Tab-separated table of C-alpha atoms in Angstrom:
chain	number	residue	atom	x	y	z
Q	1402	MET	CA	8.812	-10.467	12.605
Q	1403	ASN	CA	7.774	-10.433	16.250
Q	1404	ASP	CA	8.510	-6.781	16.966
Q	1405	LEU	CA	6.324	-5.383	14.161
Q	1406	THR	CA	3.113	-3.748	15.340
Q	1407	ILE	CA	0.469	-3.010	12.705
Q	1408	ARG	CA	-2.214	-0.426	13.359
Q	1409	VAL	CA	-4.585	1.858	11.509
Q	1410	PHE	CA	-3.073	5.065	10.127
Q	1411	GLY	CA	-3.720	8.198	12.153
Q	1412	ASN	CA	-3.490	11.826	11.019
Q	1413	MET	CA	-0.369	12.244	13.180
Q	1414	ASP	CA	1.356	9.752	10.819
Q	1415	ARG	CA	0.879	11.821	7.666
Q	1416	ASP	CA	4.265	13.488	7.328
Q	1417	THR	CA	6.189	10.362	8.335
Q	1418	VAL	CA	4.243	8.224	5.853
Q	1419	ILE	CA	4.824	10.711	3.044
Q	1420	ASP	CA	8.546	10.770	3.857
Q	1421	LEU	CA	8.536	6.947	3.751
Q	1422	TRP	CA	6.784	6.944	0.361
Q	1423	ILE	CA	9.336	9.419	-1.000
Q	1424	GLU	CA	12.229	7.359	0.402
Q	1425	CYS	CA	10.745	4.249	-1.255
Q	1426	GLY	CA	10.207	5.980	-4.615
Q	1427	LEU	CA	6.412	5.614	-4.522
Q	1428	THR	CA	5.542	9.213	-5.285
Q	1429	VAL	CA	5.356	10.337	-8.888
Q	1430	PRO	CA	4.341	13.581	-10.566
Q	1431	GLY	CA	0.586	13.693	-10.907
Q	1432	ASN	CA	-0.038	11.843	-7.637
Q	1433	ASN	CA	-0.179	14.231	-4.722
Q	1434	PRO	CA	0.460	12.131	-1.590
Q	1435	VAL	CA	-1.275	14.634	0.701
Q	1436	LYS	CA	-4.428	14.493	-1.422
Q	1437	ASP	CA	-4.155	10.676	-1.692
Q	1438	ILE	CA	-4.147	10.467	2.105
Q	1439	GLU	CA	-7.013	12.960	2.435
Q	1440	ARG	CA	-9.089	10.918	-0.018
Q	1441	LYS	CA	-8.328	7.691	1.820
Q	1442	MET	CA	-9.266	9.229	5.165
Q	1443	ALA	CA	-12.614	10.258	3.648
Q	1444	ASP	CA	-13.242	6.694	2.412
Q	1445	SER	CA	-12.552	3.616	4.559
Q	1446	PRO	CA	-9.705	4.964	6.694
Q	1447	ASP	CA	-9.816	1.693	8.642
Q	1448	LEU	CA	-8.136	-0.013	5.642
Q	1449	PHE	CA	-5.016	2.166	5.766
Q	1450	PHE	CA	-2.323	0.526	7.882
Q	1451	VAL	CA	1.083	1.446	9.222
Q	1452	GLY	CA	3.726	-0.775	10.739
Q	1453	GLU	CA	5.905	0.215	13.668
Q	1454	ILE	CA	8.963	-1.251	15.302
Q	1455	ASN	CA	9.719	0.075	18.776
Q	1456	GLY	CA	7.414	3.026	18.131
Q	1457	GLU	CA	9.087	3.995	14.826
Q	1458	LEU	CA	6.858	4.005	11.749
Q	1459	VAL	CA	8.626	1.781	9.210
Q	1460	ALA	CA	5.898	0.554	6.838
Q	1461	SER	CA	2.588	1.422	5.221
Q	1462	CYS	CA	-0.121	-0.355	3.269
Q	1463	MET	CA	-3.200	1.379	1.921
Q	1464	SER	CA	-5.975	-0.988	0.938
Q	1465	GLY	CA	-9.489	-0.555	-0.321
Q	1466	TYR	CA	-12.583	-2.501	-1.246
Q	1467	ASP	CA	-15.209	-1.375	-3.731
Q	1468	GLY	CA	-17.625	-4.268	-3.199
Q	1469	HIS	CA	-16.241	-6.123	-6.209
Q	1470	ARG	CA	-12.542	-6.473	-5.432
Q	1471	GLY	CA	-9.888	-5.208	-3.120
Q	1472	TRP	CA	-6.939	-3.055	-4.006
Q	1473	ILE	CA	-3.516	-2.483	-2.494
Q	1474	TYR	CA	-1.671	0.818	-2.760
Q	1475	TYR	CA	1.417	2.340	-1.203
Q	1476	LEU	CA	2.944	-0.796	0.290
Q	1477	ALA	CA	6.193	0.629	1.611
Q	1478	VAL	CA	8.926	-0.589	3.936
Q	1479	LYS	CA	11.854	1.480	5.096
Q	1480	PRO	CA	14.681	0.391	2.756
Q	1481	SER	CA	17.107	-0.375	5.592
Q	1482	LEU	CA	14.606	-2.876	7.046
Q	1483	ARG	CA	13.697	-4.804	3.903
Q	1484	LYS	CA	14.052	-8.597	3.646
Q	1485	ARG	CA	12.701	-9.051	7.195
Q	1486	SER	CA	9.122	-10.103	6.276
Q	1487	ILE	CA	7.696	-6.679	7.107
Q	1488	ALA	CA	6.067	-6.265	3.677
Q	1489	ARG	CA	4.767	-9.836	3.813
Q	1490	ASN	CA	3.203	-9.162	7.224
Q	1491	MET	CA	1.711	-5.855	6.091
Q	1492	MET	CA	0.141	-7.625	3.108
Q	1493	LYS	CA	-1.179	-10.462	5.284
Q	1494	HIS	CA	-2.791	-7.919	7.590
Q	1495	ALA	CA	-4.438	-6.086	4.675
Q	1496	GLU	CA	-5.573	-9.355	3.080
Q	1497	GLU	CA	-7.189	-10.496	6.333
Q	1498	ALA	CA	-8.965	-7.144	6.747
Q	1499	LEU	CA	-10.300	-7.354	3.191
Q	1500	GLU	CA	-11.330	-10.979	3.599
Q	1501	LYS	CA	-13.376	-10.043	6.696
Q	1502	LEU	CA	-15.321	-7.652	4.448
Q	1503	GLY	CA	-16.136	-10.472	2.021
Q	1504	CYS	CA	-13.596	-9.402	-0.588
Q	1505	PRO	CA	-13.084	-12.286	-3.061
Q	1506	LYS	CA	-10.025	-10.971	-4.958
Q	1507	ILE	CA	-7.270	-8.411	-4.515
Q	1508	ASP	CA	-5.671	-6.466	-7.349
Q	1509	LEU	CA	-2.665	-4.193	-7.290
Q	1510	MET	CA	-0.607	-2.315	-9.815
Q	1511	VAL	CA	3.181	-2.264	-10.089
Q	1512	ARG	CA	5.145	-0.248	-12.595
Q	1513	LYS	CA	6.448	-2.598	-15.307
Q	1514	ASN	CA	10.086	-1.690	-14.696
Q	1515	ASN	CA	9.947	-2.507	-10.972
Q	1516	GLU	CA	11.116	-6.121	-11.209
Q	1517	GLU	CA	12.106	-6.359	-7.536
Q	1518	VAL	CA	8.588	-5.527	-6.393
Q	1519	ILE	CA	6.987	-7.770	-9.010
Q	1520	SER	CA	9.176	-10.630	-7.751
Q	1521	PHE	CA	8.093	-9.936	-4.168
Q	1522	TYR	CA	4.412	-10.132	-5.058
Q	1523	ARG	CA	4.945	-13.338	-7.014
Q	1524	ARG	CA	6.702	-14.890	-3.999
Q	1525	ILE	CA	3.686	-14.182	-1.797
Q	1526	GLY	CA	1.189	-15.702	-4.220
Q	1527	TYR	CA	0.188	-12.950	-6.622
Q	1528	SER	CA	0.224	-13.575	-10.365
Q	1529	GLU	CA	-0.104	-11.435	-13.441
Q	1530	ASP	CA	-3.600	-11.194	-14.918
Q	1531	SER	CA	-4.122	-10.856	-18.632
Q	1532	VAL	CA	-5.516	-7.336	-18.414
Q	1533	VAL	CA	-4.575	-3.856	-19.526
Q	1534	VAL	CA	-4.962	-1.070	-17.004
Q	1535	LEU	CA	-6.495	2.019	-18.561
Q	1536	SER	CA	-6.839	5.278	-16.719
Q	1537	ARG	CA	-8.059	8.793	-17.237
Q	1538	ARG	CA	-7.361	11.774	-15.043
Q	1539	LEU	CA	-10.476	13.729	-14.198
Q	1540	TYR	CA	-8.355	16.619	-12.949
Q	1541	GLU	CA	-4.745	17.312	-12.015
Q	1542	ASP	CA	-3.649	17.314	-8.395
C-alpha cells in the first residue's frame, strides 16, 4: 500500500486511536484504553505506531520488548480499509523495529473466538505455540 504512512504515536492521536480500537472491538471491560496508552507512553513510546492515509489515522500497532521477547498489542485497521495490506505493513514495521533492538521472537495474544484475526496472523507467518497464557490483575483499572 503506497499511500500508507507509518509513524510513532503522538499524544494528539489519543482520542482517534481509542475511537479506532472501539470501532475494531479491541476494548474490553477491565482494560482501560486511556491507561493502556499512558502506560505505553511511560515505557518505550517509540514502539507505538500509527498508520495514516492522506493524513487520516487509519491503523495502530502497539509493540513492546522486554529484553526476552517482543509483544504486539492493539493492531487495528479501520474496518472499511481492511484487505488492503495495511495490517501486514503495520506488522512489518513493528517487526523491523523490534528486530533492530535484537528481539529474537515476537508473541501476541488473540481471543480464541476471533478466527478472522487468527487466520490473518497465520497468513503472515505466525503460528500457535503450545502454551497457556495465565494472568493476574494486580488492580482494576
